[in-house]
Short mmCIF file of C-alpha atoms in Angstrom, two decimals:
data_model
loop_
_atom_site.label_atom_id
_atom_site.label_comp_id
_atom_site.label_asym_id
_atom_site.label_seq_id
_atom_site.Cartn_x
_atom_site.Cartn_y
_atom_site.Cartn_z
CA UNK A 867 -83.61 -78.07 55.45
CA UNK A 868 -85.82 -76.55 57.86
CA UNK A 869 -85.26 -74.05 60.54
CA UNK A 870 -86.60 -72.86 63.19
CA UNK A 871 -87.90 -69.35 62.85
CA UNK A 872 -86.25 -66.87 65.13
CA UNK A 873 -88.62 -65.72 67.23
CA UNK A 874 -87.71 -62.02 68.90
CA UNK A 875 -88.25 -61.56 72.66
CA UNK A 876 -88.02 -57.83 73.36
CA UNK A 877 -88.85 -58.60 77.00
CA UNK A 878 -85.28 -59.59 77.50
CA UNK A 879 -83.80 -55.91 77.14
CA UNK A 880 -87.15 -54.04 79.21
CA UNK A 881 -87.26 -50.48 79.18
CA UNK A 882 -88.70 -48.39 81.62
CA UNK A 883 -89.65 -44.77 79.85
CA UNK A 884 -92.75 -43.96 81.71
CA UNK A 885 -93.25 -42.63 85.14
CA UNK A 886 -91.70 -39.38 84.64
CA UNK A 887 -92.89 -35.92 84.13
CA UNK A 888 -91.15 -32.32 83.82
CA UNK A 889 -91.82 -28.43 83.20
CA UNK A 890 -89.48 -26.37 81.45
CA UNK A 891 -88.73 -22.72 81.75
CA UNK A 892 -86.51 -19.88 79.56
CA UNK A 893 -86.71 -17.02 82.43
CA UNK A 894 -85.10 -13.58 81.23
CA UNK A 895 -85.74 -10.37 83.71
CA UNK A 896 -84.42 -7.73 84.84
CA UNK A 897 -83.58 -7.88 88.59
CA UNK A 898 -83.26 -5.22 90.87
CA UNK A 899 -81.92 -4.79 94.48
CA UNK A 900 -84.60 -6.00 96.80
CA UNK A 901 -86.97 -7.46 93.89
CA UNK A 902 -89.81 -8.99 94.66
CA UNK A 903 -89.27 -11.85 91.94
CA UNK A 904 -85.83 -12.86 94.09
CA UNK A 905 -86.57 -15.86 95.61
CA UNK A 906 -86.11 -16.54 99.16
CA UNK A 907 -84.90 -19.97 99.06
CA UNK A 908 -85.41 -23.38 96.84
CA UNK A 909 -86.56 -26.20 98.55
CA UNK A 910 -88.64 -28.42 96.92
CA UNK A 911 -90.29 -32.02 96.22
CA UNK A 912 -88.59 -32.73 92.85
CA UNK A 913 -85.43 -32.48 90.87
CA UNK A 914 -83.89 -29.42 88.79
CA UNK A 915 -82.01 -28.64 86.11
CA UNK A 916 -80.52 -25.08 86.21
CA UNK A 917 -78.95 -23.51 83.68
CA UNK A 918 -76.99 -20.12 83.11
CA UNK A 919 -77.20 -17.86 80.33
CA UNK A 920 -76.41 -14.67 81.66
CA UNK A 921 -75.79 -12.88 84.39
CA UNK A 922 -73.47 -12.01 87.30
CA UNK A 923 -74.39 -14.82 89.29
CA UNK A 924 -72.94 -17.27 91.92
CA UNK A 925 -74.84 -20.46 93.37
CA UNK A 926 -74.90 -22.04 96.78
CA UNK A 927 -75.71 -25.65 96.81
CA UNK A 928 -74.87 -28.30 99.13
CA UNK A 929 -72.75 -25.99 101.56
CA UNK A 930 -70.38 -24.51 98.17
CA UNK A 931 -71.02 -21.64 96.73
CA UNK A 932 -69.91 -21.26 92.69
CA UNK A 933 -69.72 -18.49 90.77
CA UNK A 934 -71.37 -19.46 87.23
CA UNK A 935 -70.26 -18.39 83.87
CA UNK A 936 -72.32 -18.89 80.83
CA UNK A 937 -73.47 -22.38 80.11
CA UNK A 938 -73.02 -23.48 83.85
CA UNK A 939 -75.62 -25.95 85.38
CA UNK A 940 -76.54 -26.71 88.41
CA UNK A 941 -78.01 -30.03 89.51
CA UNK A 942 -80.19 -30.35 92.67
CA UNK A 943 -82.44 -33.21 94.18
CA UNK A 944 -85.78 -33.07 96.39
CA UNK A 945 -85.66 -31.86 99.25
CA UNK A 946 -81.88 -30.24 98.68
CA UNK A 947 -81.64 -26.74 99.48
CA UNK A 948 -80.29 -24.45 97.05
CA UNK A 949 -80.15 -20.72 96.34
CA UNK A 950 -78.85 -17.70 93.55
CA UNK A 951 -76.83 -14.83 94.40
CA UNK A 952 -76.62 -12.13 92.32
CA UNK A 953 -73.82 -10.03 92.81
CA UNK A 954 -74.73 -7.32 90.22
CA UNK A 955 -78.26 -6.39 89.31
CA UNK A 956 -79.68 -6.62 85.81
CA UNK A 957 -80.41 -9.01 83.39
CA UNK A 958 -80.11 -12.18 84.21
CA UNK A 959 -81.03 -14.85 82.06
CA UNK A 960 -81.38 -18.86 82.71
CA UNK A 961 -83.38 -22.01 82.13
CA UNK A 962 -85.15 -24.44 84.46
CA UNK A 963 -86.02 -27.92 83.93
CA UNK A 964 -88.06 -29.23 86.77
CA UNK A 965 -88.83 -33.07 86.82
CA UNK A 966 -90.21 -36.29 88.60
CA UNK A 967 -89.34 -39.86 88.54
CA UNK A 968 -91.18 -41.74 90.80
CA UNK A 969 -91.34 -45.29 90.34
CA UNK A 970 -89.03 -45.26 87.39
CA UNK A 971 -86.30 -47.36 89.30
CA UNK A 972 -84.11 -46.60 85.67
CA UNK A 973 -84.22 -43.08 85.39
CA UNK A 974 -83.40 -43.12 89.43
CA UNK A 975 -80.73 -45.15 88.94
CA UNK A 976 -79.59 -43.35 86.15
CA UNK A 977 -79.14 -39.84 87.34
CA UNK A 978 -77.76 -41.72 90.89
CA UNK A 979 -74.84 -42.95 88.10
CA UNK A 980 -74.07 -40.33 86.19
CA UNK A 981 -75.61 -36.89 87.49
CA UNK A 982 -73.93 -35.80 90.81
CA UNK A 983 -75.55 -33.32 92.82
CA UNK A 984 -73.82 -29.62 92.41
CA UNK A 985 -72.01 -28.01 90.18
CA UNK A 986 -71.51 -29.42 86.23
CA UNK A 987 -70.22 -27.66 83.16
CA UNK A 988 -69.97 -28.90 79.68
CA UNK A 989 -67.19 -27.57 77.37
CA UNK A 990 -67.95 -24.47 75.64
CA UNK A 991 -67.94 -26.34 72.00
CA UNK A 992 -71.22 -27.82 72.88
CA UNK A 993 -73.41 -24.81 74.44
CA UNK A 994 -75.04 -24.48 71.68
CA UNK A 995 -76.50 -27.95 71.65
CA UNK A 996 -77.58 -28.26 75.63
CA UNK A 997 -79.08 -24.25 74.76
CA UNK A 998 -80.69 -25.43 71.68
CA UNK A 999 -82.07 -28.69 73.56
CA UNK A 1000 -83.42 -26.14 76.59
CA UNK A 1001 -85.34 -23.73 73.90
CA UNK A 1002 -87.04 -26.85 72.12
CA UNK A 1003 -87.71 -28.29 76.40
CA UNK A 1004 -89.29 -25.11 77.16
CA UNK A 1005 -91.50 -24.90 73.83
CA UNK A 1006 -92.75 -28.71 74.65
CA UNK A 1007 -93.46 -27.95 77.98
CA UNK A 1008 -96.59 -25.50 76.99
CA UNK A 1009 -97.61 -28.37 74.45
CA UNK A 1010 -100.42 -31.02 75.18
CA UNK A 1011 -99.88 -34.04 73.76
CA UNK A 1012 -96.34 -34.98 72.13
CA UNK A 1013 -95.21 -36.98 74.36
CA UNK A 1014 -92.58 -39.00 72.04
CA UNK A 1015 -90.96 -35.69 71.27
CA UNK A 1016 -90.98 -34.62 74.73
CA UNK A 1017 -89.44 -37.97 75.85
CA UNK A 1018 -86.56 -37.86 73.06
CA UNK A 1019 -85.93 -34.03 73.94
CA UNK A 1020 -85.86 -35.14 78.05
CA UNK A 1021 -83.81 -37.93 77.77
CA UNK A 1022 -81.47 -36.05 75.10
CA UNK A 1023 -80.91 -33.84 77.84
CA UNK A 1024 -80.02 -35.93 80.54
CA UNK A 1025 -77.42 -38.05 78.32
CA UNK A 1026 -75.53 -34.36 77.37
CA UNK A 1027 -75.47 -33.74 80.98
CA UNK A 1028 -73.93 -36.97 82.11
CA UNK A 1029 -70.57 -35.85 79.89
CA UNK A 1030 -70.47 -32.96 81.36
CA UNK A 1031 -67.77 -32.20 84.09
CA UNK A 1032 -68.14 -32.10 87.94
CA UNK A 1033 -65.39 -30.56 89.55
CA UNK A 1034 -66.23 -27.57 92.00
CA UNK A 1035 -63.01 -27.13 93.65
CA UNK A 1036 -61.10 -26.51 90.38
CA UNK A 1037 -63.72 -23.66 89.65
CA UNK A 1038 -64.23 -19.50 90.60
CA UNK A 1039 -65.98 -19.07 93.96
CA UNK A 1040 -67.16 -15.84 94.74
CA UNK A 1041 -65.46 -13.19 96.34
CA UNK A 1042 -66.19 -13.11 99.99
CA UNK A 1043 -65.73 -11.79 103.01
CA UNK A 1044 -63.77 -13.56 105.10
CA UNK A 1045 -65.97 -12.93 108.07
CA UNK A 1046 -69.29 -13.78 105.48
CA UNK A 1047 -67.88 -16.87 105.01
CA UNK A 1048 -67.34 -17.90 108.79
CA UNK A 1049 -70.39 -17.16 109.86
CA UNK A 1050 -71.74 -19.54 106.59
CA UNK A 1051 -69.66 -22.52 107.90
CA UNK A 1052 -70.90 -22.27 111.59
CA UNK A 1053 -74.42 -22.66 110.14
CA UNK A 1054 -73.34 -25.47 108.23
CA UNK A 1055 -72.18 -27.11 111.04
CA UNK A 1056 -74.14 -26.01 113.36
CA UNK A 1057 -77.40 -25.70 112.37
CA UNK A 1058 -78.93 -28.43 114.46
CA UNK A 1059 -78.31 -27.00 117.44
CA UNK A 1060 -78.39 -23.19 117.64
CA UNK A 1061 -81.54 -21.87 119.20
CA UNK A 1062 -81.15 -18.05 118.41
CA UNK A 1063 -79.67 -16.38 115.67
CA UNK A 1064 -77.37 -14.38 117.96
CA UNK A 1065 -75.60 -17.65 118.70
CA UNK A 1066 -73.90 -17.07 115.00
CA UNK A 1067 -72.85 -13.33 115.61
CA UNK A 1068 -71.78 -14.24 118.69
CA UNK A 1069 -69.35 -17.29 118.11
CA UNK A 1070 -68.12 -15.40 115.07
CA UNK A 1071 -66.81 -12.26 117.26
CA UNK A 1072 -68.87 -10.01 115.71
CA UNK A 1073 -71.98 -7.93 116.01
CA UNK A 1074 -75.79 -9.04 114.90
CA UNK A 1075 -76.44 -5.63 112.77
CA UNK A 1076 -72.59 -6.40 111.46
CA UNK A 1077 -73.74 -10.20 110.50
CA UNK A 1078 -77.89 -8.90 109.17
CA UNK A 1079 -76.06 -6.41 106.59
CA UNK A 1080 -73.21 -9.43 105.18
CA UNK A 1081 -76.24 -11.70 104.97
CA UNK A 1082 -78.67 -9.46 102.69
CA UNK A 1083 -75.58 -8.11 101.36
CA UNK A 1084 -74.30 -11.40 100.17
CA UNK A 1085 -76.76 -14.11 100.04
CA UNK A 1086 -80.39 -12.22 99.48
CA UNK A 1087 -81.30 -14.08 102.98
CA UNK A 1088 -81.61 -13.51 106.53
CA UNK A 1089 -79.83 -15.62 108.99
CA UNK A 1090 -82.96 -16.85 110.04
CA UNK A 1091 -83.84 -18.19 106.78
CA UNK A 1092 -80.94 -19.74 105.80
CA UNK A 1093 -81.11 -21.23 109.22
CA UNK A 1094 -84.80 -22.44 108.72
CA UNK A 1095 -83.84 -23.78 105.02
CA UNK A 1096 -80.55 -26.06 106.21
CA UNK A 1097 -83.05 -27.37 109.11
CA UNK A 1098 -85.61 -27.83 106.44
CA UNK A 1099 -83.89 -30.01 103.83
CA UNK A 1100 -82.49 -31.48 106.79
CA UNK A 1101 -86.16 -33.01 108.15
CA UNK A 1102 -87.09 -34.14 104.86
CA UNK A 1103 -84.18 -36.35 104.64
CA UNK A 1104 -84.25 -37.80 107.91
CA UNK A 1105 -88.36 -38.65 106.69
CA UNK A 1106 -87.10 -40.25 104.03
CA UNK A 1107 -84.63 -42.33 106.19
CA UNK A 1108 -87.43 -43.38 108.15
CA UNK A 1109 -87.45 -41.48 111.13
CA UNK A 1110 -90.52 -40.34 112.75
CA UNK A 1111 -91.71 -36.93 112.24
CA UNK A 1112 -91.18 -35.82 116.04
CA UNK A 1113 -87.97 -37.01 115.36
CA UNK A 1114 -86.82 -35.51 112.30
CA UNK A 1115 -88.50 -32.26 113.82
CA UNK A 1116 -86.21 -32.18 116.56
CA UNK A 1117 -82.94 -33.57 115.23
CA UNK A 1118 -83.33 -30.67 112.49
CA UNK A 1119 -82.71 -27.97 114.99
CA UNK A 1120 -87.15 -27.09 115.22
CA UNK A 1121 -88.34 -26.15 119.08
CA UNK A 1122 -92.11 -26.84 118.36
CA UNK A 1123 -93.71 -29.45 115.94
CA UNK A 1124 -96.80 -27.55 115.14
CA UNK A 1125 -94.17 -24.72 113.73
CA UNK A 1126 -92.03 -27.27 111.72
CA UNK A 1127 -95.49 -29.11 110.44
CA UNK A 1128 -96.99 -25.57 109.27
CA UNK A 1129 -93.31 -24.63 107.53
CA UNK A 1130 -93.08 -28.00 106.31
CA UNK A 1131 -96.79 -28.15 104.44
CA UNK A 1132 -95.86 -24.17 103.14
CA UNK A 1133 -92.52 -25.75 101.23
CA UNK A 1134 -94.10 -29.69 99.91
CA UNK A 1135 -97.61 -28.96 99.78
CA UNK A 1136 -97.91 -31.74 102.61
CA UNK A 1137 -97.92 -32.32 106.22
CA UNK A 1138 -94.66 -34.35 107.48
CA UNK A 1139 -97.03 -37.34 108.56
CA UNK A 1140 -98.34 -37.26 104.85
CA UNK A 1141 -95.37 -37.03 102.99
CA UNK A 1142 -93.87 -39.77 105.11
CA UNK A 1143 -97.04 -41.63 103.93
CA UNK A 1144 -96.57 -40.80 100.74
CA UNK A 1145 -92.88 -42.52 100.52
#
């Protein structure tokens, strides 16, 4: 008796692996108070992977700042503004795994599922493994070529980070001033709508030199930038939204355009009109 021959049709189950690209980096200095390697803030067109490995460190993503024990990772989007804090200097040791997915609807979808933006740790039993993955990431990343191994390793990654555990509240913030962290939540809430730094000091009852020393004490920024970097992330998202760039300039909190167009290009690379294009 004949029968048909099964005939497989792969196209049924597609898979999308393409369309994605990342850089990977093992980063181990020595930082000292008011280093030039400290960076200023972290606002940028593509996603990232943080990673601690040492290091008296806290984070501040996403209005919450964390304090990070070995193992701890951070997970940001584009255009989210996010920033270290070192509260001793020294070594400080950590990985970063930059990446982009546009046009890979799967991927998107897939960190959208399982990948919250913030804080995430993984039990201590498997450091090893996501340190291990990291060290082979980094090694790929100055390869040409490879690109089956550097998919496995990427995607290996991202499935060890979707069991991991996202609960900031139940975790060790910083130890802060009360005062600090007043002055953090009126920019938070506020940051649309002051027009001079003094506005902070001033509805916080306390003086600008008092609030200038708990900022560079604390965060590594100036009011101003902080400021500048919530307005910042801010505008990008409301371009992404759809709104016009004279009107994400001034429902961020910006006074002129041709100052938020010039501060804009410095952080993407692109004017607001082309990176609204762009999308």
């Amino acid at each position: 008796m004949n029968q048909n021959p099964i005939i497989p049709t792969p196209n049924k189950n597609p898979c999308e692996p393409g369309n994605f690209s990342f850089h990977a980096v093992h980063n181990t200095r020595i930082y000292k108070e008011n280093d030039p390697h400290i960076d200023d803030t972290h606002i940028h067109p593509f996603y990232e992977i943080y990673v601690n490995k040492s290091g008296n460190v806290s984070f501040l993503i996403n209005q919450t700042i964390t304090k990070l024990q070995k193992g701890d990772i951070i997970f940001s989007s584009p255009g989210t503004f996010h920033h270290c804090l070192y509260h001793e200097f020294g070594i400080h040791e950590h990985f970063c795994v930059w990446f982009q997915v546009d046009g890979n609807n799967s991927m998107a979808d897939f960190l959208r599922e399982n990948l919250r933006e913030g804080f995430h740790r993984l039990n201590a039993s498997r450091h090893e493994e996501l340190f291990d993955l990291l060290e082979e990431l980094t090694f790929l990343s100055e390869q040409k070529g490879q690109v089956f191994e550097k998919s496995v390793a990427f995607f290996s990654l991202l499935q060890l980070l979707s069991h991991s555990e996202h609960n900031e509240e139940n975790h060790e913030k910083p130890n802060l001033p009360d005062k600090f962290q007043e002055m953090l939540e009126y920019v938070n809430h506020n940051f649309t709508s002051i027009h001079d730094v003094k506005e902070i000091a001033h509805a916080c009852h306390t003086s600008t030199a008092t609030m200038n020393r708990l900022f560079r004490q604390y965060l590594q920024l100036s009011p101003h930038q902080l400021l500048t970097s919530r307005r910042m992330s801010y505008a990008e998202r409301l371009l992404q939204e759809g709104y016009t760039v004279t009107e994400s300039c001034f429902s961020a909190g910006f006074s002129d355009c041709s100052h938020f167009i010039a501060a804009f290009k410095k952080v993407y690379g692109l004017t607001p009109y082309q990176y609204k294009k762009q999308l």
